[in-house]
Short mmCIF file of C-alpha atoms in Angstrom, two decimals:
data_model
loop_
_atom_site.label_atom_id
_atom_site.label_comp_id
_atom_site.label_asym_id
_atom_site.label_seq_id
_atom_site.Cartn_x
_atom_site.Cartn_y
_atom_site.Cartn_z
CA MET Y 1 176.07 300.11 139.55
CA ASN Y 2 179.08 302.32 139.77
CA ALA Y 3 179.67 305.47 138.02
CA ASN Y 4 181.48 303.91 135.14
CA LYS Y 5 178.69 301.68 134.27
CA VAL Y 6 176.14 304.52 134.77
CA LYS Y 7 178.31 306.75 132.38
CA ASN Y 8 178.43 303.62 130.38
CA LEU Y 9 175.18 303.50 130.17
CA VAL Y 10 173.95 306.99 129.28
CA LEU Y 11 176.19 307.27 126.71
CA ASP Y 12 175.12 303.99 125.01
CA HIS Y 13 171.56 305.38 124.65
CA ILE Y 14 172.41 309.37 125.09
CA ILE Y 15 170.27 309.62 121.64
CA GLU Y 16 167.26 308.17 122.93
CA ILE Y 17 167.46 309.79 125.83
CA LEU Y 18 167.97 313.37 124.34
CA LEU Y 19 164.83 312.30 122.34
CA ILE Y 20 162.60 311.91 124.95
CA VAL Y 21 163.99 314.70 126.72
CA LEU Y 22 162.73 316.92 123.65
CA VAL Y 23 159.60 314.85 123.50
CA VAL Y 24 158.90 315.91 126.88
CA ILE Y 25 160.14 319.20 126.67
CA MET Y 26 157.92 320.59 123.43
CA SER Y 27 155.05 318.97 124.92
CA PHE Y 28 154.77 321.90 127.26
CA VAL Y 29 156.34 324.56 125.12
CA SER Y 30 153.69 323.89 122.52
CA SER Y 31 149.78 322.34 122.46
CA ASN Y 32 149.97 321.18 118.56
CA PHE Y 33 153.03 319.30 119.10
CA LEU Y 34 152.24 315.65 120.83
CA THR Y 35 149.03 315.41 119.26
CA VAL Y 36 148.33 312.54 116.69
CA ASN Y 37 148.21 314.57 113.25
CA ASN Y 38 151.54 316.19 113.90
CA ILE Y 39 153.27 312.36 115.13
CA MET Y 40 151.98 311.41 111.71
CA ASN Y 41 153.68 314.43 110.28
CA ILE Y 42 156.87 313.59 111.12
CA LEU Y 43 157.05 310.14 110.36
CA ARG Y 44 155.84 310.56 107.13
CA ASN Y 45 158.21 313.76 106.79
CA GLN Y 46 161.17 311.78 108.03
CA ALA Y 47 160.11 307.78 105.97
CA LEU Y 48 161.73 309.02 103.06
CA LYS Y 49 165.32 309.91 103.71
CA GLY Y 50 164.32 307.84 106.81
CA VAL Y 51 164.42 304.20 104.08
CA ILE Y 52 167.38 304.92 102.36
CA ALA Y 53 169.11 306.18 105.62
CA PHE Y 54 169.28 302.14 106.73
CA GLY Y 55 170.16 301.10 103.34
CA MET Y 56 173.33 303.80 104.33
CA THR Y 57 173.81 302.12 107.68
CA MET Y 58 174.62 299.05 106.16
CA VAL Y 59 176.51 300.60 103.28
CA ILE Y 60 178.90 302.64 106.36
CA ILE Y 61 179.21 299.79 108.86
CA SER Y 62 180.87 298.00 105.28
CA GLY Y 63 183.52 300.83 105.54
CA GLN Y 64 181.94 302.43 102.48
CA ILE Y 65 179.60 305.76 101.84
CA ASP Y 66 177.39 306.44 98.67
CA LEU Y 67 176.85 310.21 97.39
CA SER Y 68 174.67 309.42 94.88
CA ILE Y 69 171.83 308.10 96.24
CA GLY Y 70 169.85 311.82 96.12
CA SER Y 71 170.32 311.47 92.13
CA GLN Y 72 169.23 308.08 92.28
CA VAL Y 73 165.63 309.28 93.65
CA ALA Y 74 165.71 312.06 90.94
CA LEU Y 75 166.38 308.93 88.22
CA ALA Y 76 163.95 306.59 89.40
CA GLY Y 77 160.61 309.10 90.14
CA VAL Y 78 161.11 310.16 86.18
CA ILE Y 79 161.47 306.46 85.06
CA VAL Y 80 158.22 306.42 86.11
CA ALA Y 81 156.72 308.75 84.98
CA ARG Y 82 157.90 308.96 81.83
CA PHE Y 83 156.90 305.52 81.07
CA CYS Y 84 153.33 306.50 82.74
CA ARG Y 85 153.07 309.72 80.38
CA ASP Y 86 154.86 307.94 77.15
CA LEU Y 87 154.47 303.99 76.84
CA PRO Y 88 149.89 303.91 76.70
CA ALA Y 89 150.10 306.56 73.58
CA ALA Y 90 152.73 304.85 72.22
CA THR Y 91 151.25 301.13 72.73
CA GLY Y 92 147.91 301.23 73.88
CA CYS Y 93 149.26 299.43 77.05
CA SER Y 94 147.22 300.46 80.27
CA VAL Y 95 148.84 303.43 82.40
CA THR Y 96 149.40 300.48 84.89
CA ALA Y 97 151.00 298.07 82.86
CA ALA Y 98 152.80 301.30 82.00
CA CYS Y 99 154.13 301.89 85.65
CA LEU Y 100 154.87 298.40 86.77
CA LEU Y 101 157.27 298.41 83.93
CA GLY Y 102 158.71 301.88 84.70
CA ILE Y 103 158.49 300.09 88.17
CA LEU Y 104 160.74 297.13 86.62
CA ILE Y 105 163.47 299.17 85.48
CA SER Y 106 163.94 301.60 87.72
CA LEU Y 107 165.07 298.47 89.98
CA ILE Y 108 167.05 297.41 87.79
CA VAL Y 109 169.21 300.20 87.44
CA ALA Y 110 169.40 300.51 90.62
CA VAL Y 111 170.92 297.27 91.59
CA ALA Y 112 172.68 297.98 87.85
CA MET Y 113 174.23 300.82 89.49
CA GLY Y 114 175.14 299.04 93.13
CA GLY Y 115 176.68 296.32 91.19
CA LEU Y 116 178.92 299.60 88.84
CA HIS Y 117 180.19 300.91 92.27
CA SER Y 118 181.06 297.90 94.54
CA TYR Y 119 182.93 296.33 90.86
CA LEU Y 120 184.68 299.23 90.71
CA GLU Y 121 185.63 299.84 94.72
CA HIS Y 122 186.35 296.28 94.75
CA LYS Y 123 188.23 295.49 91.74
CA PHE Y 124 189.95 298.61 90.91
CA HIS Y 125 190.30 299.86 94.59
CA MET Y 126 188.91 302.94 93.60
CA PRO Y 127 186.77 304.74 96.88
CA ALA Y 128 183.46 304.56 96.91
CA PHE Y 129 183.83 309.07 97.77
CA ILE Y 130 184.91 309.09 94.26
CA ILE Y 131 183.04 306.69 92.64
CA THR Y 132 179.89 307.88 93.79
CA LEU Y 133 180.67 311.32 93.59
CA ALA Y 134 180.50 310.79 89.39
CA THR Y 135 177.59 308.35 89.26
CA LEU Y 136 175.68 311.24 90.98
CA ASN Y 137 176.34 313.72 88.46
CA ILE Y 138 175.69 310.65 86.01
CA MET Y 139 172.24 310.11 86.66
CA TYR Y 140 171.62 313.47 87.84
CA GLY Y 141 172.50 314.49 84.49
CA LEU Y 142 170.20 311.70 82.66
CA SER Y 143 167.69 312.35 85.12
CA GLY Y 144 167.29 315.73 82.72
CA MET Y 145 167.58 314.07 79.87
CA ILE Y 146 164.64 312.11 80.55
CA CYS Y 147 162.54 314.61 81.94
CA GLU Y 148 164.00 317.31 79.16
CA GLY Y 149 164.30 319.89 82.60
CA PHE Y 150 160.80 319.89 83.37
CA PRO Y 151 158.85 317.74 86.01
CA ILE Y 152 156.58 314.98 84.42
CA ALA Y 153 153.40 315.81 86.37
CA ASN Y 154 149.67 313.76 86.73
CA ALA Y 155 151.11 311.06 84.92
CA PHE Y 156 150.97 308.24 87.62
CA PRO Y 157 147.42 306.34 88.22
CA ASN Y 158 145.47 306.26 91.03
CA TRP Y 159 147.23 303.50 93.32
CA PHE Y 160 150.63 304.11 93.25
CA LEU Y 161 149.49 307.93 94.08
CA GLN Y 162 148.35 305.49 97.67
CA ILE Y 163 152.30 304.66 98.24
CA GLY Y 164 152.63 308.57 99.10
CA ILE Y 165 149.59 309.66 100.09
CA GLY Y 166 147.99 306.83 101.21
CA LYS Y 167 147.04 306.20 105.14
CA VAL Y 168 145.14 302.95 107.49
CA ARG Y 169 143.48 304.46 109.04
CA VAL Y 170 145.66 307.51 110.65
CA VAL Y 171 148.76 306.15 110.23
CA PRO Y 172 150.45 307.08 106.78
CA VAL Y 173 152.05 304.26 104.82
CA PRO Y 174 154.90 305.35 104.34
CA ALA Y 175 155.20 305.40 108.05
CA ILE Y 176 154.26 301.79 107.05
CA ILE Y 177 157.05 301.42 104.60
CA LEU Y 178 159.80 302.99 107.00
CA LEU Y 179 159.00 300.51 109.77
CA ALA Y 180 159.00 297.45 107.51
CA VAL Y 181 161.89 298.61 106.15
CA PHE Y 182 163.24 298.61 109.76
CA LEU Y 183 162.66 295.61 110.76
CA ILE Y 184 164.30 293.63 107.82
CA ALA Y 185 167.11 296.04 108.43
CA HIS Y 186 167.08 294.69 111.47
CA PHE Y 187 166.73 291.34 111.10
CA VAL Y 188 169.47 290.96 107.96
CA MET Y 189 171.95 292.81 110.27
CA ARG Y 190 171.05 290.87 113.35
CA TYR Y 191 170.51 287.32 112.85
CA THR Y 192 171.96 287.06 109.33
CA THR Y 193 174.59 285.74 107.73
CA THR Y 194 175.27 288.66 104.99
CA GLY Y 195 175.03 290.60 108.44
CA ARG Y 196 177.67 289.55 110.43
CA SER Y 197 179.23 289.07 107.00
CA VAL Y 198 178.87 293.31 106.32
CA TYR Y 199 180.44 293.78 109.70
CA ALA Y 200 183.06 291.85 109.33
CA ILE Y 201 184.10 293.88 106.08
CA GLY Y 202 183.57 297.38 107.70
CA GLY Y 203 186.49 295.79 110.58
CA ASN Y 204 188.98 294.17 108.87
CA PRO Y 205 187.83 293.31 105.19
CA GLU Y 206 191.39 291.58 104.93
CA SER Y 207 190.41 289.63 107.93
CA ALA Y 208 187.48 288.62 106.33
CA ARG Y 209 188.70 287.56 103.30
CA LEU Y 210 190.78 285.09 105.18
CA SER Y 211 188.18 284.05 106.31
CA GLY Y 212 186.10 283.06 103.68
CA ILE Y 213 183.93 285.89 103.12
CA ASN Y 214 183.05 286.34 100.02
CA VAL Y 215 183.76 290.51 100.29
CA PHE Y 216 182.79 291.57 96.87
CA LYS Y 217 179.44 289.34 97.08
CA THR Y 218 178.82 291.57 100.64
CA LYS Y 219 179.71 295.06 98.65
CA PHE Y 220 177.60 294.35 96.04
CA ILE Y 221 174.54 293.63 98.72
CA VAL Y 222 175.26 296.85 100.93
CA PHE Y 223 175.39 299.26 97.63
CA ALA Y 224 172.99 297.12 95.63
CA SER Y 225 170.35 297.94 99.09
CA VAL Y 226 170.89 301.35 99.48
CA GLN Y 227 170.43 301.99 95.72
CA VAL Y 228 167.16 299.87 95.85
CA MET Y 229 165.95 301.72 99.08
CA CYS Y 230 166.76 305.23 97.23
CA VAL Y 231 164.11 303.49 94.64
CA LEU Y 232 161.48 303.18 97.04
CA ALA Y 233 161.50 306.77 98.46
CA ALA Y 234 161.68 307.93 95.04
CA PHE Y 235 158.27 306.34 94.42
CA MET Y 236 157.07 307.98 98.05
CA HIS Y 237 157.82 310.95 96.78
CA SER Y 238 157.17 311.16 93.41
CA ALA Y 239 153.62 309.98 94.88
CA GLN Y 240 152.96 312.57 97.17
CA VAL Y 241 153.40 315.27 94.86
CA ALA Y 242 152.23 313.20 91.83
CA SER Y 243 155.25 314.08 89.30
CA GLY Y 244 158.88 313.01 88.60
CA SER Y 245 161.69 315.36 88.27
CA TYR Y 246 165.59 315.82 88.47
CA SER Y 247 165.98 318.07 91.33
CA PHE Y 248 163.66 315.27 93.69
CA GLY Y 249 166.16 314.07 96.05
CA LYS Y 250 169.06 316.95 95.72
CA GLY Y 251 170.95 317.33 98.67
CA TRP Y 252 169.27 314.39 100.34
CA GLU Y 253 172.83 312.69 101.05
CA VAL Y 254 173.53 314.90 103.78
CA ASP Y 255 170.78 314.38 105.31
CA VAL Y 256 170.57 310.81 105.32
CA ILE Y 257 173.64 310.75 106.92
CA SER Y 258 173.40 312.63 109.59
CA SER Y 259 170.51 310.40 110.77
CA VAL Y 260 172.71 307.08 109.98
CA VAL Y 261 175.94 309.31 112.00
CA ILE Y 262 173.37 310.54 115.24
CA GLY Y 263 172.71 306.70 115.81
CA GLY Y 264 175.60 305.76 116.31
CA THR Y 265 177.20 304.43 113.23
CA SER Y 266 181.02 305.13 113.08
CA MET Y 267 182.22 306.29 109.81
CA ALA Y 268 185.07 303.87 109.98
CA GLY Y 269 182.49 301.03 109.50
CA GLY Y 270 182.34 297.95 111.47
CA ILE Y 271 180.54 299.42 114.13
CA GLY Y 272 176.65 300.83 114.38
CA LYS Y 273 172.39 299.26 114.27
CA PRO Y 274 169.60 299.35 112.65
CA TRP Y 275 167.88 300.87 115.73
CA GLY Y 276 170.42 303.18 115.92
CA THR Y 277 169.63 304.80 113.14
CA LEU Y 278 165.82 304.78 113.32
CA MET Y 279 167.01 306.39 116.92
CA GLY Y 280 168.58 309.04 114.79
CA ILE Y 281 165.41 309.54 112.30
CA LEU Y 282 163.37 310.09 114.64
CA PHE Y 283 165.35 312.36 116.13
CA MET Y 284 165.96 314.47 113.61
CA GLY Y 285 162.31 314.69 112.65
CA VAL Y 286 161.29 315.81 115.65
CA VAL Y 287 164.48 318.03 115.99
CA ILE Y 288 162.84 319.58 112.48
CA ASN Y 289 159.61 319.73 113.43
CA ALA Y 290 160.13 321.38 116.73
CA MET Y 291 162.31 324.32 114.91
CA THR Y 292 159.73 324.99 112.84
CA ILE Y 293 157.02 325.03 115.38
CA LEU Y 294 159.13 327.47 117.24
CA ASP Y 295 159.26 329.17 113.58
CA VAL Y 296 162.96 328.69 114.06
CA ASP Y 297 164.45 330.78 111.43
CA ILE Y 298 165.47 328.31 107.86
CA TYR Y 299 169.47 329.40 107.99
CA ALA Y 300 169.80 328.28 111.43
CA GLN Y 301 167.78 325.09 110.73
CA TYR Y 302 170.92 324.00 109.35
CA VAL Y 303 173.23 325.35 111.57
CA VAL Y 304 171.44 323.90 114.40
CA ARG Y 305 171.32 320.27 112.15
CA GLY Y 306 175.31 320.76 111.54
CA ALA Y 307 175.59 321.08 115.50
CA ILE Y 308 174.00 317.93 116.19
CA MET Y 309 176.28 316.44 113.52
CA ILE Y 310 179.34 317.41 115.26
CA PHE Y 311 177.72 316.22 119.02
CA ALA Y 312 176.66 313.36 117.84
CA VAL Y 313 180.43 312.31 116.20
CA LEU Y 314 182.10 313.51 119.66
CA MET Y 315 179.57 310.94 121.49
CA ALA Y 316 180.66 308.36 119.52
CA SER Y 317 184.63 309.56 120.18
CA MET Y 318 183.32 309.52 124.36
CA GLN Y 319 181.56 306.45 123.84
CA SER Y 320 185.03 305.05 122.33
CA LYS Y 321 187.22 305.96 124.58
CA ALA Y 322 185.15 305.22 127.50
CA LYS Y 323 184.99 301.34 126.40
CA ALA Y 324 188.91 301.10 125.45
#
C-alpha cells in the first residue's frame, strides 16, 4: 500500500481513529470512563439529538438545511403534555387515549411542517435557511402559547415515561431507539431509490430532474423525515423530565448539525452517510463526557466543540483535494 492510499484511508476514517484514540486515553485518565454505566449514559444523552441528526443528514445531503428542529422538539412535547393534562378532564377519556391522540397530532404537525418547508423551497425557490428560520420562531411561539409560558409537568402516563427512562437490561431505551433509527437511515440511503434520489438532487437538482427523479417528492421526504425525528426526540426528552415546555430543544440545531458535519456530510450537498453521522454523534458524546469528567469549564467546552467542527470541515476539504 503506497503513501497516497494510506493517506486517503486515514482521511476517510479520521473520526473513527480519533474516537478510538480518545477512548483509549480517557480509559487511562479516569477509571470511571470505560464503565458500563458511563457508556450507557453517553448513549442515552446522545440519543435525543442523535435521532434528529440522521434526519438532518438526509436534509443536508439533499442540499438543504433545517434550522427549525429545536422548536419542533418543544412543540411536539407541549402538544402531548397538553392533551394528557386537559383532554381526560374535558371528555372523560383515559390518559392513555389522550396521550396517543397527542402523539398522532404531533406527527401530523411534523409532516405538515416538512411539507410546508419543501413546498416553499421548491415552488417559490425560497432559501431553506430563511424558511426554517421563520418556522423556528413560529413553532417556538406556538409552543409558548400552548403551554401558556409554563412547563406542563407530571401529565404523561407511566408507559410514555419509559420511552425516556426505560431500560432493556442495562441498555437505555433511547439508545435502542438511536440504533433503530440509524439502521433505518442506513438502509434507506444505501439500498433504496429514495436514498439514491437524495444524493442525486444534492449533487445536481436539475440533472436529477432531467433524469426523471421527482425532486419535490424527494425534498418532501427529507424535510418531513427530520421533523418526525424531532417529534421522536421530543417524546424521549419529555419522558425523561416528565414534562413539556416551550424551552425544550432550544439551541439543538448547532449540536445536531455539528454531529452531521463532523461525520463527513458536506454542507454543499451530495456527500455523506448515516454511518459517518453515527460516528460524529458518538465522538461528540465522548468529547462532552470526557470534558465533564475532567471538570473542564463550561465555556471552554463550547470553544472545544467549535474547534472540533472547524477541524471536521478542514478534514473534509483535505479529503476532497486528496481525491481530486
